[in-house]
Structures are given as C-alpha cells and as structure tokens.
C-alpha cells in the first residue's frame, strides 16, 4: 500500500516560531502537495511540487514556503507562525498528474495550533 | 478543472444502498470523474474514478450518465464506517493542476 507519512500528528507552537511540517512518501511519486483544511473552507492548496527542487504556488501560499531536496520528502515551512495558521495540514502525493487516472494519496494530517 | 455540484448532506440507514449524486454539466470530453472520501479526523482517501463507462471496485460503484453531465457514487450497503464527506472531482487530461476540492456531501449513516 502507498504510504504518505506526516511527521507530526499534533503540534502546538508559539506565535513567531518557525515551524517545519515534514512529509515522506514511499511510492517514488514525482508529485507532492500541501493543503490546509479549515471548517467551512474545505481543502485549499498551499504549494505543490512536480520534481525535486521544483515548487509551484497554490491558492494560498502567503506565509508559507516549501522544500523538496529529495524526491520522497516535501517539507512545509511556516517562517513565522501566526494564529491564523492554526489548521489541519494535509500532505499528498501522486505519480504524473498528466495521466488523469492517477490517484492522489493523502497523509493522515497534522493538526497545528499556534498560540 | 470544471466545477461539480453536490448536495451538502445526505442520510442513510445502515445496510441500505446509498446513491450520492454529482452534477458536472461543464465537463469536457477528457475530464475524468474522481471520487474521494474523508473520514473524521483523517486525510481524504481515493474511492473510485471513471471516464465514460460505469466502474466497480471493492469500495463502491460509479454510474456515469450517458451525456456525462452527472454521475452517482453507489455504496451498496452502507455501514457506520462509511460516514464521511464524499467529494466528486473532475480531473483534466492535460496540464499540471492538482486536485481541487469542493465542499462535498456529508453522509450520515444511522444504525
């Protein structure tokens, strides 16, 4: 089975802290994604990556950055955490998105609280 | 990606079939229809997808209208574990667009 593993399930951080959310997939997928999910707003795309060292902005990239140094790992970075970044963060991966039949696999989510 | 429309919520009795509708009147000829579901406190999981023909797998069936402007996800016997938010998503054949999620249908299953 495909596995997308997010390093932390629950985190509490202070305002202004730098926060790293790590994601690892074990299926040699080219593509990885970071979403956040908030009540009433659904899933919103933050950043995605189609290859090592490549990144593309999603719908809400402000306040976030990403790093993809290795194919299997995609990190989301909150440079200076703020309370409005309290949310559930979801990492996902898939093989070539140009092949529309391909499935996207999600991790279990990381619940971040910024106090 | 074209837009989809789903009811906000539906309710079903346990062990009865459930038909979850999705309208996608602006679908293009190369759009695949994907269904995902999200159980409470978990990430979304793939359920099924199709292009033109009806599809079956161990989780569900997907019935696609002849004009492809609508589709129905069928759970043959709902269980309490099927209570989730179900998302219907169109995915084009070209371009690098990730999945775009709408609000989905919240399915409640009553024992």
mmCIF file of C-alpha atoms in Angstrom:
data_model
loop_
_atom_site.group_PDB
_atom_site.id
_atom_site.type_symbol
_atom_site.label_atom_id
_atom_site.label_comp_id
_atom_site.label_asym_id
_atom_site.label_seq_id
_atom_site.Cartn_x
_atom_site.Cartn_y
_atom_site.Cartn_z
ATOM 1 C CA UNK A 1 0.000 0.000 0.000
ATOM 2 C CA UNK A 2 1.068 3.533 -0.722
ATOM 3 C CA UNK A 3 2.055 5.370 2.378
ATOM 4 C CA UNK A 4 2.239 9.111 2.889
ATOM 5 C CA UNK A 5 3.603 9.841 6.322
ATOM 6 C CA UNK A 6 3.389 13.170 8.056
ATOM 7 C CA UNK A 7 5.914 13.504 10.818
ATOM 8 C CA UNK A 8 3.721 15.104 13.452
ATOM 9 C CA UNK A 9 0.070 14.461 14.105
ATOM 10 C CA UNK A 10 -0.414 17.229 16.665
ATOM 11 C CA UNK A 11 1.722 20.297 17.283
ATOM 12 C CA UNK A 12 1.400 23.381 19.437
ATOM 13 C CA UNK A 13 3.671 26.291 18.554
ATOM 14 C CA UNK A 14 4.044 29.870 19.683
ATOM 15 C CA UNK A 15 3.420 32.919 17.538
ATOM 16 C CA UNK A 16 6.579 33.873 15.672
ATOM 17 C CA UNK A 17 8.157 30.436 15.808
ATOM 18 C CA UNK A 18 9.492 28.787 12.675
ATOM 19 C CA UNK A 19 7.575 25.574 12.072
ATOM 20 C CA UNK A 20 8.524 22.621 9.896
ATOM 21 C CA UNK A 21 5.952 20.075 8.754
ATOM 22 C CA UNK A 22 7.573 17.053 7.162
ATOM 23 C CA UNK A 23 6.036 14.624 4.692
ATOM 24 C CA UNK A 24 7.503 11.443 3.246
ATOM 25 C CA UNK A 25 6.038 9.131 0.600
ATOM 26 C CA UNK A 26 7.262 5.663 -0.243
ATOM 27 C CA UNK A 27 5.954 5.180 -3.797
ATOM 28 C CA UNK A 28 8.552 7.115 -5.797
ATOM 29 C CA UNK A 29 5.893 9.653 -6.792
ATOM 30 C CA UNK A 30 7.013 12.679 -8.758
ATOM 31 C CA UNK A 31 4.346 14.962 -7.368
ATOM 32 C CA UNK A 32 3.692 16.150 -3.871
ATOM 33 C CA UNK A 33 1.205 18.647 -2.443
ATOM 34 C CA UNK A 34 0.434 20.554 0.723
ATOM 35 C CA UNK A 35 -3.159 21.504 1.573
ATOM 36 C CA UNK A 36 -4.725 23.053 4.622
ATOM 37 C CA UNK A 37 -8.244 22.332 5.771
ATOM 38 C CA UNK A 38 -10.410 24.633 7.834
ATOM 39 C CA UNK A 39 -14.072 24.287 8.854
ATOM 40 C CA UNK A 40 -16.352 25.764 6.218
ATOM 41 C CA UNK A 41 -13.491 26.407 3.799
ATOM 42 C CA UNK A 42 -12.684 22.890 2.683
ATOM 43 C CA UNK A 43 -9.255 21.895 1.405
ATOM 44 C CA UNK A 44 -7.104 24.667 -0.004
ATOM 45 C CA UNK A 45 -3.866 24.130 -1.873
ATOM 46 C CA UNK A 46 -0.796 25.857 -0.427
ATOM 47 C CA UNK A 47 2.108 24.614 -2.568
ATOM 48 C CA UNK A 48 2.924 21.704 -4.831
ATOM 49 C CA UNK A 49 5.977 20.210 -6.449
ATOM 50 C CA UNK A 50 6.404 18.170 -9.617
ATOM 51 C CA UNK A 51 10.037 17.323 -9.199
ATOM 52 C CA UNK A 52 12.949 17.618 -6.851
ATOM 53 C CA UNK A 53 13.849 21.245 -6.184
ATOM 54 C CA UNK A 54 10.775 22.440 -8.075
ATOM 55 C CA UNK A 55 7.816 24.152 -6.477
ATOM 56 C CA UNK A 56 4.661 25.900 -7.565
ATOM 57 C CA UNK A 57 2.377 28.187 -5.584
ATOM 58 C CA UNK A 58 -1.117 27.040 -4.912
ATOM 59 C CA UNK A 59 -4.103 29.151 -3.936
ATOM 60 C CA UNK A 60 -2.854 30.355 -0.530
ATOM 61 C CA UNK A 61 0.973 30.398 -0.426
ATOM 62 C CA UNK A 62 1.346 33.548 1.672
ATOM 63 C CA UNK A 63 3.174 32.903 4.925
ATOM 64 C CA UNK A 64 4.454 29.518 3.772
ATOM 65 C CA UNK A 65 7.428 28.116 1.933
ATOM 66 C CA UNK A 66 8.371 24.589 0.898
ATOM 67 C CA UNK A 67 11.443 22.481 0.333
ATOM 68 C CA UNK A 68 11.882 19.421 -1.873
ATOM 69 C CA UNK A 69 15.514 18.330 -1.672
ATOM 70 C CA UNK A 70 14.735 14.642 -2.162
ATOM 71 C CA UNK A 71 12.030 13.013 -4.233
ATOM 72 C CA UNK A 72 10.373 11.299 -1.310
ATOM 73 C CA UNK A 73 10.288 14.272 1.040
ATOM 74 C CA UNK A 74 8.298 17.504 0.871
ATOM 75 C CA UNK A 75 8.516 19.966 3.739
ATOM 76 C CA UNK A 76 6.165 22.819 4.529
ATOM 77 C CA UNK A 77 7.704 25.722 6.411
ATOM 78 C CA UNK A 78 5.922 28.428 8.336
ATOM 79 C CA UNK A 79 8.589 31.120 8.555
ATOM 80 C CA UNK A 80 6.917 32.962 11.429
ATOM 81 C CA UNK A 81 3.835 31.176 12.707
ATOM 82 C CA UNK A 82 0.707 33.202 13.308
ATOM 83 C CA UNK A 83 -2.569 32.298 14.968
ATOM 84 C CA UNK A 84 -4.415 32.350 11.635
ATOM 85 C CA UNK A 85 -2.257 29.443 10.553
ATOM 86 C CA UNK A 86 -3.891 27.203 13.121
ATOM 87 C CA UNK A 87 -5.322 24.470 10.943
ATOM 88 C CA UNK A 88 -5.094 20.890 9.794
ATOM 89 C CA UNK A 89 -2.375 20.414 7.186
ATOM 90 C CA UNK A 90 -2.548 17.594 4.672
ATOM 91 C CA UNK A 91 0.281 16.286 2.535
ATOM 92 C CA UNK A 92 -0.439 14.290 -0.621
ATOM 93 C CA UNK A 93 1.446 12.617 -3.433
ATOM 94 C CA UNK A 94 0.742 11.184 -6.868
ATOM 95 C CA UNK A 95 2.517 9.963 -9.959
ATOM 96 C CA UNK A 96 2.472 12.011 -13.156
ATOM 97 C CA UNK A 97 -0.607 14.274 -12.974
ATOM 98 C CA UNK A 98 -0.832 14.437 -16.735
ATOM 99 C CA UNK A 99 -2.245 10.935 -16.535
ATOM 100 C CA UNK A 100 -5.638 11.800 -15.070
ATOM 101 C CA UNK A 101 -6.454 8.323 -13.949
ATOM 102 C CA UNK A 102 -3.719 8.511 -11.365
ATOM 103 C CA UNK A 103 -4.790 8.606 -7.783
ATOM 104 C CA UNK A 104 -3.652 11.114 -5.216
ATOM 105 C CA UNK A 105 -2.749 9.675 -1.820
ATOM 106 C CA UNK A 106 -3.059 11.696 1.361
ATOM 107 C CA UNK A 107 -1.373 11.541 4.716
ATOM 108 C CA UNK A 108 -3.384 11.467 7.931
ATOM 109 C CA UNK A 109 -2.958 15.171 8.567
ATOM 110 C CA UNK A 110 -1.081 17.357 11.019
ATOM 111 C CA UNK A 111 -3.102 19.425 13.451
ATOM 112 C CA UNK A 112 -1.228 22.641 14.163
ATOM 113 C CA UNK A 113 -2.244 25.058 16.889
ATOM 114 C CA UNK A 114 -0.457 28.416 17.090
ATOM 115 C CA UNK A 115 -0.856 30.173 20.411
ATOM 116 C CA UNK B 1 -10.926 21.919 -13.900
ATOM 117 C CA UNK B 2 -14.671 22.088 -14.388
ATOM 118 C CA UNK B 3 -16.937 22.610 -11.408
ATOM 119 C CA UNK B 4 -19.048 19.994 -9.668
ATOM 120 C CA UNK B 5 -22.228 20.361 -7.614
ATOM 121 C CA UNK B 6 -23.134 18.023 -4.774
ATOM 122 C CA UNK B 7 -25.783 18.104 -2.052
ATOM 123 C CA UNK B 8 -24.415 19.381 1.242
ATOM 124 C CA UNK B 9 -25.580 16.376 3.218
ATOM 125 C CA UNK B 10 -27.361 13.045 2.955
ATOM 126 C CA UNK B 11 -28.541 10.453 5.393
ATOM 127 C CA UNK B 12 -28.816 6.705 5.059
ATOM 128 C CA UNK B 13 -29.831 3.739 7.154
ATOM 129 C CA UNK B 14 -27.228 1.139 7.889
ATOM 130 C CA UNK B 15 -27.067 -1.785 5.440
ATOM 131 C CA UNK B 16 -29.087 0.062 2.817
ATOM 132 C CA UNK B 17 -27.736 1.293 -0.522
ATOM 133 C CA UNK B 18 -26.692 4.912 -0.837
ATOM 134 C CA UNK B 19 -26.669 6.931 -4.044
ATOM 135 C CA UNK B 20 -24.547 10.069 -3.881
ATOM 136 C CA UNK B 21 -25.185 12.383 -6.843
ATOM 137 C CA UNK B 22 -22.821 14.790 -8.549
ATOM 138 C CA UNK B 23 -23.604 17.261 -11.327
ATOM 139 C CA UNK B 24 -20.861 18.391 -13.665
ATOM 140 C CA UNK B 25 -22.627 19.993 -16.614
ATOM 141 C CA UNK B 26 -19.477 21.729 -17.917
ATOM 142 C CA UNK B 27 -17.391 18.574 -18.058
ATOM 143 C CA UNK B 28 -15.076 18.326 -21.045
ATOM 144 C CA UNK B 29 -14.561 15.234 -23.139
ATOM 145 C CA UNK B 30 -11.245 14.390 -21.490
ATOM 146 C CA UNK B 31 -12.194 15.017 -17.857
ATOM 147 C CA UNK B 32 -12.068 12.027 -15.552
ATOM 148 C CA UNK B 33 -14.594 11.831 -12.707
ATOM 149 C CA UNK B 34 -12.924 11.071 -9.379
ATOM 150 C CA UNK B 35 -14.499 10.366 -6.003
ATOM 151 C CA UNK B 36 -12.692 10.716 -2.713
ATOM 152 C CA UNK B 37 -13.973 10.491 0.820
ATOM 153 C CA UNK B 38 -12.738 11.883 4.099
ATOM 154 C CA UNK B 39 -13.445 10.081 7.336
ATOM 155 C CA UNK B 40 -13.464 12.151 10.543
ATOM 156 C CA UNK B 41 -10.003 13.345 11.591
ATOM 157 C CA UNK B 42 -8.293 11.704 8.603
ATOM 158 C CA UNK B 43 -6.975 12.727 5.223
ATOM 159 C CA UNK B 44 -9.080 12.112 2.104
ATOM 160 C CA UNK B 45 -8.871 8.669 0.531
ATOM 161 C CA UNK B 46 -9.462 7.587 -3.040
ATOM 162 C CA UNK B 47 -12.735 5.772 -3.703
ATOM 163 C CA UNK B 48 -13.166 5.345 -7.453
ATOM 164 C CA UNK B 49 -12.799 7.100 -10.795
ATOM 165 C CA UNK B 50 -14.071 6.751 -14.350
ATOM 166 C CA UNK B 51 -14.285 8.390 -17.747
ATOM 167 C CA UNK B 52 -17.341 7.139 -19.626
ATOM 168 C CA UNK B 53 -18.284 3.630 -18.579
ATOM 169 C CA UNK B 54 -19.666 2.569 -15.222
ATOM 170 C CA UNK B 55 -16.977 1.332 -12.850
ATOM 171 C CA UNK B 56 -16.965 -1.054 -9.913
ATOM 172 C CA UNK B 57 -14.406 -1.749 -7.238
ATOM 173 C CA UNK B 58 -14.392 -3.233 -3.765
ATOM 174 C CA UNK B 59 -15.468 0.028 -2.173
ATOM 175 C CA UNK B 60 -18.187 1.326 -4.472
ATOM 176 C CA UNK B 61 -19.677 1.649 -7.943
ATOM 177 C CA UNK B 62 -19.654 4.694 -10.164
ATOM 178 C CA UNK B 63 -22.531 5.256 -12.557
ATOM 179 C CA UNK B 64 -21.889 7.858 -15.234
ATOM 180 C CA UNK B 65 -24.732 9.389 -17.229
ATOM 181 C CA UNK B 66 -24.643 8.897 -20.963
ATOM 182 C CA UNK B 67 -24.090 12.627 -21.571
ATOM 183 C CA UNK B 68 -21.507 12.643 -18.736
ATOM 184 C CA UNK B 69 -23.107 15.711 -17.161
ATOM 185 C CA UNK B 70 -23.765 13.836 -13.964
ATOM 186 C CA UNK B 71 -22.580 10.792 -12.055
ATOM 187 C CA UNK B 72 -23.605 8.802 -8.999
ATOM 188 C CA UNK B 73 -21.449 7.102 -6.434
ATOM 189 C CA UNK B 74 -23.170 3.980 -5.144
ATOM 190 C CA UNK B 75 -22.375 2.365 -1.822
ATOM 191 C CA UNK B 76 -24.170 -0.950 -1.980
ATOM 192 C CA UNK B 77 -24.607 -1.482 1.750
ATOM 193 C CA UNK B 78 -23.843 1.481 3.938
ATOM 194 C CA UNK B 79 -22.072 0.811 7.206
ATOM 195 C CA UNK B 80 -21.361 3.146 10.099
ATOM 196 C CA UNK B 81 -17.771 3.311 8.873
ATOM 197 C CA UNK B 82 -18.971 4.879 5.619
ATOM 198 C CA UNK B 83 -19.991 8.063 7.427
ATOM 199 C CA UNK B 84 -17.733 10.657 5.819
ATOM 200 C CA UNK B 85 -17.579 13.635 3.481
ATOM 201 C CA UNK B 86 -17.631 12.471 -0.136
ATOM 202 C CA UNK B 87 -16.009 14.621 -2.808
ATOM 203 C CA UNK B 88 -16.706 14.453 -6.531
ATOM 204 C CA UNK B 89 -13.846 15.959 -8.540
ATOM 205 C CA UNK B 90 -13.107 16.369 -12.221
ATOM 206 C CA UNK B 91 -9.549 15.970 -13.386
ATOM 207 C CA UNK B 92 -8.448 17.060 -16.845
ATOM 208 C CA UNK B 93 -6.109 15.113 -19.045
ATOM 209 C CA UNK B 94 -3.722 17.961 -19.710
ATOM 210 C CA UNK B 95 -1.928 20.361 -17.505
ATOM 211 C CA UNK B 96 -0.435 20.041 -14.080
ATOM 212 C CA UNK B 97 -3.401 21.001 -11.941
ATOM 213 C CA UNK B 98 -3.662 19.301 -8.568
ATOM 214 C CA UNK B 99 -6.989 18.154 -7.193
ATOM 215 C CA UNK B 100 -9.375 20.988 -6.397
ATOM 216 C CA UNK B 101 -11.854 20.027 -3.694
ATOM 217 C CA UNK B 102 -15.350 21.448 -3.361
ATOM 218 C CA UNK B 103 -17.433 21.203 -0.191
ATOM 219 C CA UNK B 104 -18.535 17.617 -0.813
ATOM 220 C CA UNK B 105 -21.509 15.707 0.622
ATOM 221 C CA UNK B 106 -21.539 14.818 4.282
ATOM 222 C CA UNK B 107 -23.031 11.325 4.579
ATOM 223 C CA UNK B 108 -24.556 10.277 7.885
ATOM 224 C CA UNK B 109 -25.331 6.609 8.472
ATOM 225 C CA UNK B 110 -27.966 5.698 11.007
ATOM 226 C CA UNK B 111 -27.832 2.403 12.872
#
